[in-house]
PDB file of C-alpha atoms in Angstrom:
ATOM      1  CA  UNK A   1     165.312 149.570 160.803  1.00 56.00           C
ATOM      2  CA  UNK A   2     166.220 147.418 163.825  1.00 59.00           C
ATOM      3  CA  UNK A   3     164.425 144.979 165.732  1.00 61.00           C
ATOM      4  CA  UNK A   4     164.900 142.876 168.902  1.00 61.00           C
ATOM      5  CA  UNK A   5     164.129 142.426 172.094  1.00 62.00           C
ATOM      6  CA  UNK A   6     163.766 145.426 174.652  1.00 59.00           C
ATOM      7  CA  UNK A   7     166.020 145.488 177.609  1.00 58.00           C
ATOM      8  CA  UNK A   8     163.929 148.178 179.769  1.00 59.00           C
ATOM      9  CA  UNK A   9     160.771 150.384 179.861  1.00 58.00           C
ATOM     10  CA  UNK A  10     162.420 152.884 177.538  1.00 60.00           C
ATOM     11  CA  UNK A  11     162.632 150.185 174.594  1.00 55.00           C
ATOM     12  CA  UNK A  12     166.212 150.331 174.371  1.00 61.00           C
ATOM     13  CA  UNK A  13     167.291 147.224 171.902  1.00 58.00           C
ATOM     14  CA  UNK A  14     169.391 144.809 173.917  1.00 58.00           C
ATOM     15  CA  UNK A  15     173.056 145.200 173.291  1.00 57.00           C
ATOM     16  CA  UNK A  16     174.810 142.358 171.942  1.00 55.00           C
ATOM     17  CA  UNK A  17     171.572 141.745 169.920  1.00 53.00           C
ATOM     18  CA  UNK A  18     169.673 138.447 170.535  1.00 53.00           C
ATOM     19  CA  UNK A  19     168.896 135.781 168.048  1.00 55.00           C
ATOM     20  CA  UNK A  20     165.755 137.407 167.299  1.00 60.00           C
ATOM     21  CA  UNK A  21     167.394 140.702 166.429  1.00 66.00           C
ATOM     22  CA  UNK A  22     167.540 141.641 162.811  1.00 70.00           C
ATOM     23  CA  UNK A  23     168.206 144.582 160.591  1.00 75.00           C
ATOM     24  CA  UNK A  24     166.565 145.354 157.345  1.00 80.00           C
ATOM     25  CA  UNK A  25     166.812 148.174 154.516  1.00 85.00           C
ATOM     26  CA  UNK A  26     164.321 148.475 151.719  1.00 89.00           C
ATOM     27  CA  UNK A  27     161.249 150.578 150.882  1.00 91.00           C
ATOM     28  CA  UNK A  28     158.509 151.298 153.190  1.00 90.00           C
ATOM     29  CA  UNK A  29     156.731 148.206 151.729  1.00 91.00           C
ATOM     30  CA  UNK A  30     159.532 145.813 151.822  1.00 91.00           C
ATOM     31  CA  UNK A  31     160.273 147.205 155.497  1.00 88.00           C
ATOM     32  CA  UNK A  32     156.448 146.158 156.582  1.00 88.00           C
ATOM     33  CA  UNK A  33     156.850 142.658 154.557  1.00 89.00           C
ATOM     34  CA  UNK A  34     159.724 142.171 156.632  1.00 86.00           C
ATOM     35  CA  UNK A  35     158.452 143.235 159.990  1.00 84.00           C
ATOM     36  CA  UNK A  36     155.216 141.361 159.653  1.00 88.00           C
ATOM     37  CA  UNK A  37     156.923 138.294 158.614  1.00 87.00           C
ATOM     38  CA  UNK A  38     159.347 138.864 161.888  1.00 81.00           C
ATOM     39  CA  UNK A  39     156.230 139.544 164.256  1.00 83.00           C
ATOM     40  CA  UNK A  40     154.595 136.173 162.609  1.00 87.00           C
ATOM     41  CA  UNK A  41     157.481 134.139 163.089  1.00 83.00           C
ATOM     42  CA  UNK A  42     157.226 135.298 167.019  1.00 82.00           C
ATOM     43  CA  UNK A  43     153.564 135.134 167.443  1.00 85.00           C
ATOM     44  CA  UNK A  44     154.043 131.128 166.080  1.00 87.00           C
ATOM     45  CA  UNK A  45     156.537 130.355 168.683  1.00 89.00           C
ATOM     46  CA  UNK A  46     154.811 127.565 171.489  1.00 92.00           C
ATOM     47  CA  UNK A  47     154.165 129.398 175.039  1.00 93.00           C
ATOM     48  CA  UNK A  48     153.852 127.965 178.166  1.00 94.00           C
ATOM     49  CA  UNK A  49     152.861 129.458 181.697  1.00 93.00           C
ATOM     50  CA  UNK A  50     155.086 127.971 184.399  1.00 91.00           C
ATOM     51  CA  UNK A  51     153.760 128.023 187.987  1.00 90.00           C
ATOM     52  CA  UNK A  52     155.296 127.472 191.404  1.00 88.00           C
ATOM     53  CA  UNK A  53     152.503 126.725 193.869  1.00 85.00           C
ATOM     54  CA  UNK A  54     152.436 127.267 197.821  1.00 80.00           C
ATOM     55  CA  UNK A  55     150.104 125.913 200.198  1.00 80.00           C
ATOM     56  CA  UNK A  56     147.217 128.739 199.383  1.00 81.00           C
ATOM     57  CA  UNK A  57     147.942 130.404 195.885  1.00 80.00           C
ATOM     58  CA  UNK A  58     150.455 130.491 193.335  1.00 78.00           C
ATOM     59  CA  UNK A  59     153.457 132.583 194.432  1.00 82.00           C
ATOM     60  CA  UNK A  60     155.225 132.406 191.094  1.00 89.00           C
ATOM     61  CA  UNK A  61     154.295 132.690 187.537  1.00 91.00           C
ATOM     62  CA  UNK A  62     156.544 133.008 184.352  1.00 90.00           C
ATOM     63  CA  UNK A  63     155.213 132.899 181.091  1.00 91.00           C
ATOM     64  CA  UNK A  64     158.104 131.519 178.493  1.00 91.00           C
ATOM     65  CA  UNK A  65     158.876 130.491 175.081  1.00 90.00           C
ATOM     66  CA  UNK A  66     158.329 126.438 175.188  1.00 91.00           C
ATOM     67  CA  UNK A  67     161.241 125.886 172.744  1.00 89.00           C
ATOM     68  CA  UNK A  68     163.685 127.741 174.481  1.00 86.00           C
ATOM     69  CA  UNK A  69     162.487 128.486 177.840  1.00 86.00           C
ATOM     70  CA  UNK A  70     163.273 132.097 177.421  1.00 84.00           C
ATOM     71  CA  UNK A  71     161.375 134.305 179.813  1.00 84.00           C
ATOM     72  CA  UNK A  72     158.913 136.516 178.699  1.00 85.00           C
ATOM     73  CA  UNK A  73     157.352 138.004 181.876  1.00 86.00           C
ATOM     74  CA  UNK A  74     157.387 137.079 185.649  1.00 87.00           C
ATOM     75  CA  UNK A  75     155.622 137.715 188.618  1.00 88.00           C
ATOM     76  CA  UNK A  76     156.404 136.925 192.410  1.00 86.00           C
ATOM     77  CA  UNK A  77     159.737 135.495 193.649  1.00 83.00           C
ATOM     78  CA  UNK A  78     160.910 132.511 191.363  1.00 78.00           C
ATOM     79  CA  UNK A  79     163.059 130.103 193.291  1.00 77.00           C
ATOM     80  CA  UNK A  80     166.376 129.504 192.188  1.00 74.00           C
ATOM     81  CA  UNK A  81     166.279 125.852 192.165  1.00 76.00           C
ATOM     82  CA  UNK A  82     163.601 123.102 191.487  1.00 77.00           C
ATOM     83  CA  UNK A  83     161.198 122.730 188.890  1.00 86.00           C
ATOM     84  CA  UNK A  84     158.030 124.556 188.727  1.00 89.00           C
ATOM     85  CA  UNK A  85     154.660 122.952 190.148  1.00 89.00           C
ATOM     86  CA  UNK A  86     152.922 123.045 186.910  1.00 90.00           C
ATOM     87  CA  UNK A  87     153.821 124.081 183.299  1.00 91.00           C
ATOM     88  CA  UNK A  88     150.504 125.084 181.035  1.00 91.00           C
ATOM     89  CA  UNK A  89     150.414 125.185 177.510  1.00 92.00           C
ATOM     90  CA  UNK A  90     149.195 128.465 176.447  1.00 90.00           C
ATOM     91  CA  UNK A  91     149.839 128.368 172.847  1.00 87.00           C
ATOM     92  CA  UNK A  92     148.931 126.706 170.723  1.00 81.00           C
ATOM     93  CA  UNK A  93     146.061 126.021 172.539  1.00 64.00           C
ATOM     94  CA  UNK A  94     145.487 122.127 173.253  1.00 57.00           C
ATOM     95  CA  UNK A  95     142.967 120.598 171.342  1.00 56.00           C
ATOM     96  CA  UNK A  96     139.417 121.298 171.751  1.00 54.00           C
ATOM     97  CA  UNK A  97     140.014 124.694 173.506  1.00 55.00           C
ATOM     98  CA  UNK A  98     139.410 126.644 170.724  1.00 54.00           C
ATOM     99  CA  UNK A  99     141.599 128.971 168.691  1.00 52.00           C
ATOM    100  CA  UNK A 100     143.537 132.102 169.285  1.00 49.00           C
ATOM    101  CA  UNK A 101     142.488 135.043 167.298  1.00 52.00           C
ATOM    102  CA  UNK A 102     144.168 138.312 166.547  1.00 47.00           C
ATOM    103  CA  UNK A 103     141.645 140.932 166.191  1.00 51.00           C
ATOM    104  CA  UNK A 104     142.497 144.645 164.907  1.00 50.00           C
ATOM    105  CA  UNK A 105     141.567 147.312 167.413  1.00 51.00           C
ATOM    106  CA  UNK A 106     139.346 150.067 166.019  1.00 51.00           C
ATOM    107  CA  UNK A 107     140.897 153.460 165.320  1.00 48.00           C
TER     108      UNK A 107
END
């Protein structure tokens, strides 16, 4: 099994592998446990939303891992220089704003 960051809409893995890339082998149960651990490590990383504000609206937004500034998704045209207007902590949530729950979808 191989896992890592995809590079396109066809879900091809990056080559060379990013630091979150891993290979594993074993029984189906061992692979399931390894995948669960990997997903848990990704889901526990802090996430921030960075925004570049214009006069009337937000013109660019980027969601990124707070610990590495690795972009997860972006919309709008992010300026090549200058800091964002605002950084909002998304995960973990600030104290008093509830907690994020993962819910299983019904089959």
